Amino acid sequence: MALLTHLLACVFGTGSWVAINGLWVELPLLEVVVIYVVVSVGIVACLLLAFLWDYTSPIAGTTHSTAFLILTFFLSLVDCTSSVTFLPFMMQLQAQYLTTFFIGEGLSGLIPALIALGQGSGISSCANVSQVVNITSDNETMEGTVFQMETRYLPARFSTFIFFLLMAAMMVACLVAFFFLTRQPKVWELSQQQLCPSTIILNSFDQILEDGGGTARGEGYSCPKSTKGPMETHPEKVSYSVAKLAFIYLLITWVSSLTNGVLPSVQSYSCLPYGNTAYHLSATLSSMANPLACIVAMVLPSRSLALLGALSLAGTGFGAYNMAIAVMSPCPLLQHSQWGDAIIILSWVLFTGTLSYVKVMAGVILRSRSHSALVWYGALEQLGSLLGALLMFPLVNIYGFFQSADYCSLQCPL
């Protein structure tokens, strides 16, 4: 049963960020029906994208991808609300399943990346193309042939229609997993079954009996304190000072801004100057680093705030290197060296891995504190994502602070 719940929690987690990360929304009320609505909207949006992603309509004399933009908004709504609904729901399960949920959340980035690689999305090669040009010399015009390298994108192995259907299937799997998770024994149910010789069903999560004694409402049954064994107590709520809690929430906001807003905006600028292979390896391996970091957190958990702070500092350092390389695009350091390729790939993997570990352990710490602490975790995760997006959007899309690189036609000094 524990293995099954781990599997369900993992599949459930894959639906949290499977589409996109983008918009900030107000905190929704935590109800089971809210999650059903959120996931159902994601399923419908992915299905509609499969059919309407290339639909355009004229607005003010200009053609726009209206269907794509509208459905993208709804997918953003789904993914952003997942942080403040999925995480608090996991409070109802035993603490050991929270890390499994984070593994699934990491897989929500890896699985689409692997599907896109299998599809051949963005895979290109350099081709030597000849072009006939007119050459003028001594008042005579002659035709000549000029050879130049151009980027040629390989045809996809399957269509965008199939890709979005696969995304919809993942959301369906998330919905099914959530359906069965709601029927798993809750933490408060398990604790009462352990504490008392007969099963006591409480009316709500908030009716946990803190000391194992008293009367369950509506049941008329009193659980004696003497039935509590040495290993049969509730998970102890860990107390943290205001300063420590502020530090944890600050880490969540900072890490989320880097991983969800700032650095993803410049990954192509930092990797494409080293070639398409380096770009795809960094994107795929960094996506793999997320669930792997969650597994490490499950096997080697650490609640040391000093360690989490040090890992956040290290991850920020790797992110700073990635940002510096993006600023140097299209001619960064070690561009024509295998060391440059290896360093940028490793930097992206370590950036994602270290900060993913921090996010997981912060969630575990707050889970041991209270239900509302996880709600604030999700809220500040989205706040950090919002701040990162607000910072990077004008730099990338308005002021053109970063320059794209076409590896095949680069003219950089050796």
Coordinates of C-alpha atoms in Angstrom, one line a residue:
M1 CA 0.0 0.0 0.0
A2 CA 2.9 2.4 0.8
L3 CA 4.5 1.7 -2.6
L4 CA 1.2 2.3 -4.3
T5 CA 0.7 5.6 -2.5
H6 CA 4.3 6.6 -3.5
L7 CA 3.5 5.8 -7.1
L8 CA 0.2 7.7 -7.0
A9 CA 1.8 10.7 -5.3
C10 CA 4.5 10.8 -8.0
V11 CA 2.0 10.6 -10.9
F12 CA -0.1 13.2 -9.1
G13 CA 2.9 15.5 -8.9
T14 CA 3.6 15.4 -12.6
G15 CA 0.5 17.4 -13.2
S16 CA 1.7 20.4 -11.2
W17 CA 4.0 22.1 -13.8
V18 CA 3.5 20.0 -16.9
A19 CA 2.3 22.9 -19.1
I20 CA 4.0 26.2 -18.3
N21 CA 5.1 28.4 -15.5
G22 CA 3.9 32.0 -15.8
L23 CA 1.1 33.9 -14.1
W24 CA 0.4 34.9 -10.5
V25 CA -3.1 34.5 -9.3
E26 CA -4.8 35.1 -6.0
L27 CA -4.9 32.2 -3.5
P28 CA -7.8 29.9 -4.1
L29 CA -9.7 28.2 -1.3
L30 CA -8.4 24.7 -0.5
E31 CA -11.1 22.4 -1.4
V32 CA -10.9 19.0 -3.1
V33 CA -13.3 20.3 -5.8
V34 CA -10.9 23.1 -6.6
I35 CA -8.2 20.6 -7.5
Y36 CA -10.7 18.7 -9.7
V37 CA -11.6 21.9 -11.5
V38 CA -7.9 23.0 -11.9
V39 CA -6.8 19.7 -13.4
S40 CA -9.9 19.4 -15.5
V41 CA -9.2 22.8 -17.0
G42 CA -5.7 21.7 -17.8
I43 CA -7.0 18.6 -19.6
V44 CA -9.5 20.6 -21.7
A45 CA -6.9 23.3 -22.5
C46 CA -4.4 20.7 -23.7
L47 CA -7.0 18.9 -25.8
L48 CA -8.1 22.2 -27.4
L49 CA -4.5 23.1 -28.1
A50 CA -4.1 19.9 -30.1
F51 CA -6.8 21.1 -32.5
L52 CA -6.5 24.9 -32.3
W53 CA -2.8 25.8 -31.7
D54 CA -2.4 27.1 -35.2
Y55 CA -5.7 29.0 -35.4
T56 CA -5.3 32.7 -36.1
S57 CA -7.6 35.7 -36.3
P58 CA -7.2 39.3 -37.4
I59 CA -7.1 41.9 -34.7
A60 CA -6.6 45.6 -35.7
G61 CA -5.4 44.5 -39.1
T62 CA -2.8 42.1 -37.8
T63 CA -3.0 38.3 -37.6
H64 CA -2.6 36.9 -34.1
S65 CA -2.6 33.4 -32.6
T66 CA -5.6 34.1 -30.4
A67 CA -6.5 30.5 -29.6
F68 CA -3.0 29.7 -28.6
L69 CA -2.6 32.7 -26.4
I70 CA -6.0 32.2 -24.7
L71 CA -5.4 28.5 -24.0
T72 CA -1.9 29.3 -22.8
F73 CA -3.4 31.7 -20.3
F74 CA -5.6 28.9 -18.9
L75 CA -2.6 26.5 -18.8
S76 CA -0.8 29.2 -16.8
L77 CA -3.7 29.5 -14.5
V78 CA -3.7 25.7 -13.9
D79 CA 0.0 25.5 -13.3
C80 CA 0.2 28.5 -11.0
T81 CA -2.8 27.5 -8.8
S82 CA -1.3 24.0 -8.5
S83 CA 1.3 25.3 -6.0
V84 CA -1.3 26.6 -3.6
T85 CA -3.7 23.6 -3.9
F86 CA -1.6 20.5 -4.5
L87 CA 0.9 21.1 -1.7
P88 CA -1.7 21.8 1.1
F89 CA -3.6 18.7 -0.1
M90 CA -0.5 16.6 0.5
M91 CA -0.7 17.7 4.1
Q92 CA -3.5 15.1 4.5
L93 CA -1.1 12.3 3.7
Q94 CA 1.9 11.1 5.7
A95 CA 5.0 13.2 5.5
Q96 CA 7.0 10.6 3.6
Y97 CA 4.8 11.1 0.5
L98 CA 5.6 14.8 0.2
T99 CA 9.1 14.2 -1.2
T100 CA 7.6 11.7 -3.7
F101 CA 5.2 14.5 -4.8
F102 CA 8.2 16.7 -5.4
I103 CA 9.8 13.9 -7.5
G104 CA 6.7 13.9 -9.6
E105 CA 6.8 17.7 -9.9
G106 CA 10.3 17.4 -11.2
L107 CA 9.2 14.7 -13.7
S108 CA 6.6 17.2 -15.0
G109 CA 9.5 19.1 -16.6
L110 CA 11.6 16.1 -17.6
I111 CA 8.8 14.0 -19.3
P112 CA 7.8 16.8 -21.8
A113 CA 11.5 17.4 -22.5
L114 CA 12.0 13.7 -23.3
I115 CA 8.9 13.7 -25.5
A116 CA 10.1 16.7 -27.4
L117 CA 13.5 15.1 -27.9
G118 CA 11.8 12.0 -29.2
Q119 CA 9.8 14.2 -31.5
G120 CA 12.9 15.9 -32.8
S121 CA 11.7 19.4 -31.7
G122 CA 14.4 22.0 -32.4
I123 CA 17.0 19.4 -33.6
S124 CA 19.1 21.0 -36.3
S125 CA 22.2 20.6 -38.3
C126 CA 24.6 22.9 -40.2
A127 CA 24.4 22.7 -44.0
N128 CA 26.8 24.2 -46.5
V129 CA 24.5 26.1 -48.9
S130 CA 25.5 27.6 -52.2
Q131 CA 24.0 30.9 -53.4
V132 CA 24.3 32.6 -56.8
V133 CA 25.2 36.3 -56.5
N134 CA 26.1 39.0 -59.0
I135 CA 29.7 40.2 -58.8
T136 CA 30.5 43.6 -60.4
S137 CA 34.1 44.2 -61.5
D138 CA 35.5 46.7 -64.0
N139 CA 32.0 47.7 -65.1
E140 CA 31.2 44.1 -65.8
T141 CA 28.7 42.1 -63.9
M142 CA 29.2 38.4 -63.6
E143 CA 27.5 35.6 -61.7
G144 CA 29.3 33.9 -58.9
T145 CA 28.7 31.2 -56.4
V146 CA 29.1 31.8 -52.7
F147 CA 29.0 29.1 -50.1
Q148 CA 27.8 29.7 -46.5
M149 CA 26.7 27.7 -43.5
E150 CA 23.0 27.7 -42.6
T151 CA 20.9 26.1 -39.9
R152 CA 18.6 23.4 -41.2
Y153 CA 15.9 22.1 -38.8
L154 CA 15.1 18.4 -39.1
P155 CA 11.5 17.4 -39.7
A156 CA 9.6 16.3 -36.6
R157 CA 8.9 12.6 -36.1
F158 CA 5.3 13.3 -35.0
S159 CA 3.1 16.3 -35.1
T160 CA 2.2 19.0 -32.6
F161 CA -1.2 17.4 -32.5
I162 CA 0.2 14.2 -31.0
F163 CA 2.4 16.2 -28.6
F164 CA -0.5 18.1 -27.0
L165 CA -2.6 14.9 -26.8
L166 CA 0.3 13.3 -24.8
M167 CA 0.2 16.4 -22.5
A168 CA -3.5 15.9 -22.1
A169 CA -2.9 12.3 -21.2
M170 CA -0.5 13.3 -18.5
M171 CA -3.1 15.6 -17.0
V172 CA -5.6 12.8 -17.1
A173 CA -3.1 10.6 -15.3
C174 CA -2.8 13.4 -12.7
L175 CA -6.6 13.5 -12.3
V176 CA -6.9 9.7 -11.9
A177 CA -4.0 9.7 -9.3
F178 CA -5.7 12.5 -7.4
F179 CA -9.0 10.6 -7.4
F180 CA -7.4 7.6 -5.7
L181 CA -5.3 9.7 -3.4
T182 CA -8.5 11.3 -2.0
R183 CA -9.5 7.7 -1.0
Q184 CA -6.2 6.9 0.8
P185 CA -6.3 7.0 4.6
K186 CA -5.6 10.5 5.9
V187 CA -3.0 11.3 8.4
W188 CA -5.6 12.0 11.1
E189 CA -7.4 8.8 10.3
L190 CA -4.3 6.7 10.5
S191 CA -3.3 8.4 13.8
Q192 CA -6.7 7.6 15.4
Q193 CA -6.6 4.0 14.1
Q194 CA -3.2 3.6 15.8
L195 CA -4.2 5.4 19.0
C196 CA -7.6 3.6 19.6
P197 CA -8.7 0.0 19.4
S198 CA -11.5 0.9 17.0
T199 CA -11.5 3.2 14.0
I200 CA -12.6 6.8 14.6
I201 CA -13.7 8.8 11.6
L202 CA -13.3 12.6 12.2
N203 CA -15.4 15.1 10.3
S204 CA -12.6 17.3 9.0
F205 CA -8.8 17.6 9.0
D206 CA -8.9 20.3 11.6
Q207 CA -10.4 17.9 14.2
I208 CA -7.1 16.2 15.0
L209 CA -6.9 15.3 18.7
E210 CA -3.6 16.8 19.7
D211 CA -3.0 14.7 22.8
G212 CA -4.7 11.4 21.7
G213 CA -7.4 11.8 24.3
G214 CA -10.9 13.3 24.4
T215 CA -14.0 12.6 22.4
A216 CA -14.3 12.5 18.6
R217 CA -17.2 14.7 17.6
G218 CA -20.2 12.8 16.4
E219 CA -18.9 9.4 17.5
G220 CA -19.4 9.4 21.2
Y221 CA -16.2 7.4 21.7
S222 CA -13.4 8.4 24.1
C223 CA -9.9 7.3 23.3
P224 CA -7.9 6.6 26.5
K225 CA -4.4 8.0 26.7
S226 CA -3.1 4.7 27.9
T227 CA -3.5 3.2 24.4
K228 CA -0.8 5.4 23.0
G229 CA 2.4 3.5 22.5
P230 CA 5.9 5.0 22.4
M231 CA 6.0 5.0 18.6
E232 CA 2.3 5.8 18.0
T233 CA 2.2 9.6 18.4
H234 CA 1.3 12.3 15.9
P235 CA 4.2 13.7 13.8
E236 CA 5.6 16.4 16.1
K237 CA 5.1 19.9 15.0
V238 CA 8.5 21.6 14.8
S239 CA 8.7 25.1 16.2
Y240 CA 10.7 27.7 14.5
S241 CA 11.4 31.3 15.5
V242 CA 10.0 34.2 13.4
A243 CA 13.5 34.9 12.1
K244 CA 14.0 31.3 10.9
L245 CA 10.6 31.1 9.3
A246 CA 11.3 34.4 7.5
F247 CA 14.6 33.0 6.3
I248 CA 12.9 29.8 5.0
Y249 CA 10.2 31.8 3.1
L250 CA 12.9 34.2 1.8
L251 CA 14.8 31.1 0.4
I252 CA 11.6 29.9 -1.3
T253 CA 10.9 33.2 -2.9
W254 CA 14.5 33.7 -4.1
V255 CA 14.9 30.1 -5.3
S256 CA 11.6 30.2 -7.2
S257 CA 12.4 33.5 -8.8
L258 CA 15.6 32.0 -10.2
T259 CA 14.4 28.6 -11.2
N260 CA 10.9 29.6 -12.5
G261 CA 11.5 33.1 -13.8
V262 CA 15.0 34.5 -14.3
L263 CA 17.2 31.7 -15.6
P264 CA 14.7 29.8 -17.8
S265 CA 14.4 33.1 -19.8
V266 CA 18.0 33.0 -20.8
Q267 CA 18.8 29.3 -21.1
S268 CA 18.8 29.4 -24.9
Y269 CA 21.1 32.5 -24.9
S270 CA 23.6 30.8 -22.6
C271 CA 23.6 27.4 -24.4
L272 CA 23.0 27.9 -28.1
P273 CA 26.4 29.7 -28.7
Y274 CA 28.0 26.3 -27.9
G275 CA 25.8 24.5 -30.4
N276 CA 22.5 22.7 -30.5
T277 CA 23.9 19.6 -28.8
A278 CA 25.0 21.6 -25.8
Y279 CA 21.6 23.3 -25.6
H280 CA 19.6 20.1 -25.7
L281 CA 21.9 18.3 -23.3
S282 CA 21.7 21.2 -20.8
A283 CA 17.9 21.4 -21.1
T284 CA 17.4 17.6 -20.7
L285 CA 20.0 16.9 -18.0
S286 CA 18.9 19.9 -15.9
S287 CA 15.4 18.6 -16.2
M288 CA 16.7 15.2 -14.9
A289 CA 18.5 17.0 -12.1
N290 CA 15.2 18.1 -10.6
P291 CA 13.7 14.7 -9.8
L292 CA 17.1 13.3 -8.9
A293 CA 17.6 16.0 -6.3
C294 CA 14.2 15.1 -4.9
I295 CA 15.3 11.5 -4.6
V296 CA 18.5 12.6 -2.8
A297 CA 16.3 14.6 -0.4
M298 CA 14.3 11.5 0.3
V299 CA 17.4 9.4 1.0
L300 CA 19.6 12.1 2.6
P301 CA 17.2 14.6 4.1
S302 CA 18.7 17.6 6.0
R303 CA 16.7 20.3 7.9
S304 CA 19.9 22.3 8.6
L305 CA 19.1 25.9 7.6
A306 CA 22.8 26.6 7.3
L307 CA 23.1 23.8 4.7
L308 CA 20.0 25.0 2.8
G309 CA 21.5 28.5 2.8
A310 CA 24.8 27.3 1.6
L311 CA 23.2 25.3 -1.2
S312 CA 21.1 28.3 -2.2
L313 CA 24.3 30.4 -2.4
A314 CA 26.0 27.7 -4.5
G315 CA 23.0 27.4 -6.8
T316 CA 22.9 31.2 -7.1
G317 CA 26.6 31.1 -8.1
F318 CA 25.9 28.6 -10.9
G319 CA 22.9 30.7 -12.0
A320 CA 25.2 33.8 -12.1
Y321 CA 27.6 32.0 -14.4
N322 CA 24.7 31.0 -16.7
M323 CA 23.5 34.5 -16.7
A324 CA 27.0 35.9 -17.5
I325 CA 27.3 33.5 -20.4
A326 CA 23.9 34.6 -21.7
V327 CA 25.0 38.3 -21.5
M328 CA 28.1 37.4 -23.6
S329 CA 26.0 35.8 -26.3
P330 CA 26.6 35.2 -29.2
C331 CA 30.3 35.0 -28.4
P332 CA 30.8 33.7 -24.8
L333 CA 33.9 32.3 -23.1
L334 CA 35.4 29.0 -24.3
Q335 CA 33.0 28.9 -27.2
H336 CA 35.2 26.9 -29.5
S337 CA 36.4 24.5 -26.7
Q338 CA 34.9 21.3 -25.4
W339 CA 35.5 22.7 -21.9
G340 CA 33.1 25.5 -22.7
D341 CA 30.4 22.9 -23.6
A342 CA 31.0 20.8 -20.6
I343 CA 31.1 23.7 -18.1
I344 CA 27.8 25.3 -19.3
I345 CA 26.0 21.9 -19.2
L346 CA 27.4 21.1 -15.8
S347 CA 26.5 24.6 -14.5
W348 CA 22.9 24.2 -15.6
V349 CA 22.7 20.7 -14.0
L350 CA 24.1 21.9 -10.7
F351 CA 22.0 25.0 -10.7
T352 CA 18.8 23.0 -11.0
G353 CA 19.9 20.2 -8.7
T354 CA 21.1 22.3 -5.7
L355 CA 18.1 24.7 -5.8
S356 CA 15.6 21.8 -6.3
Y357 CA 17.0 20.1 -3.1
V358 CA 16.5 23.4 -1.2
K359 CA 12.8 23.7 -2.4
V360 CA 12.1 20.1 -1.4
M361 CA 13.6 20.4 2.1
A362 CA 11.9 23.7 2.6
G363 CA 8.6 22.0 1.8
V364 CA 9.4 19.2 4.2
I365 CA 10.2 21.6 7.0
L366 CA 7.0 23.6 6.5
R367 CA 4.9 20.5 6.2
S368 CA 6.0 19.5 9.7
R369 CA 4.9 22.9 11.0
S370 CA 1.3 23.3 9.8
H371 CA -1.2 23.2 7.0
S372 CA -1.2 26.9 6.5
A373 CA 2.6 26.9 6.2
L374 CA 2.4 24.8 3.0
V375 CA -0.2 27.2 1.6
W376 CA 2.2 30.1 2.2
Y377 CA 4.9 28.0 0.6
G378 CA 2.9 27.8 -2.6
A379 CA 2.0 31.4 -2.5
L380 CA 5.6 32.6 -2.1
E381 CA 6.7 30.2 -4.8
Q382 CA 4.4 31.9 -7.2
L383 CA 5.4 35.3 -5.9
G384 CA 9.0 34.5 -6.6
S385 CA 8.1 33.3 -10.1
L386 CA 6.2 36.5 -10.7
L387 CA 9.0 38.7 -9.6
G388 CA 11.5 36.8 -11.8
A389 CA 9.2 37.0 -14.8
L390 CA 8.5 40.8 -14.3
L391 CA 12.3 41.4 -14.2
M392 CA 13.2 39.3 -17.2
F393 CA 10.3 40.1 -19.6
P394 CA 11.3 43.7 -20.4
L395 CA 15.0 42.8 -20.6
V396 CA 14.4 39.9 -23.1
N397 CA 11.4 41.0 -25.1
I398 CA 11.4 44.9 -25.0
Y399 CA 14.9 46.1 -24.6
G400 CA 16.6 43.2 -26.4
F401 CA 19.3 43.0 -23.8
F402 CA 20.3 39.5 -24.9
Q403 CA 21.4 38.5 -28.4
S404 CA 20.5 35.2 -30.1
A405 CA 23.2 33.0 -31.5
D406 CA 23.0 31.0 -34.7
Y407 CA 25.8 28.5 -34.2
C408 CA 26.2 27.6 -37.9
S409 CA 26.8 31.2 -39.0
L410 CA 28.6 32.6 -36.0
Q411 CA 31.5 34.9 -36.8
C412 CA 33.3 35.0 -33.4
P413 CA 37.1 35.2 -32.9
L414 CA 38.8 32.0 -32.0

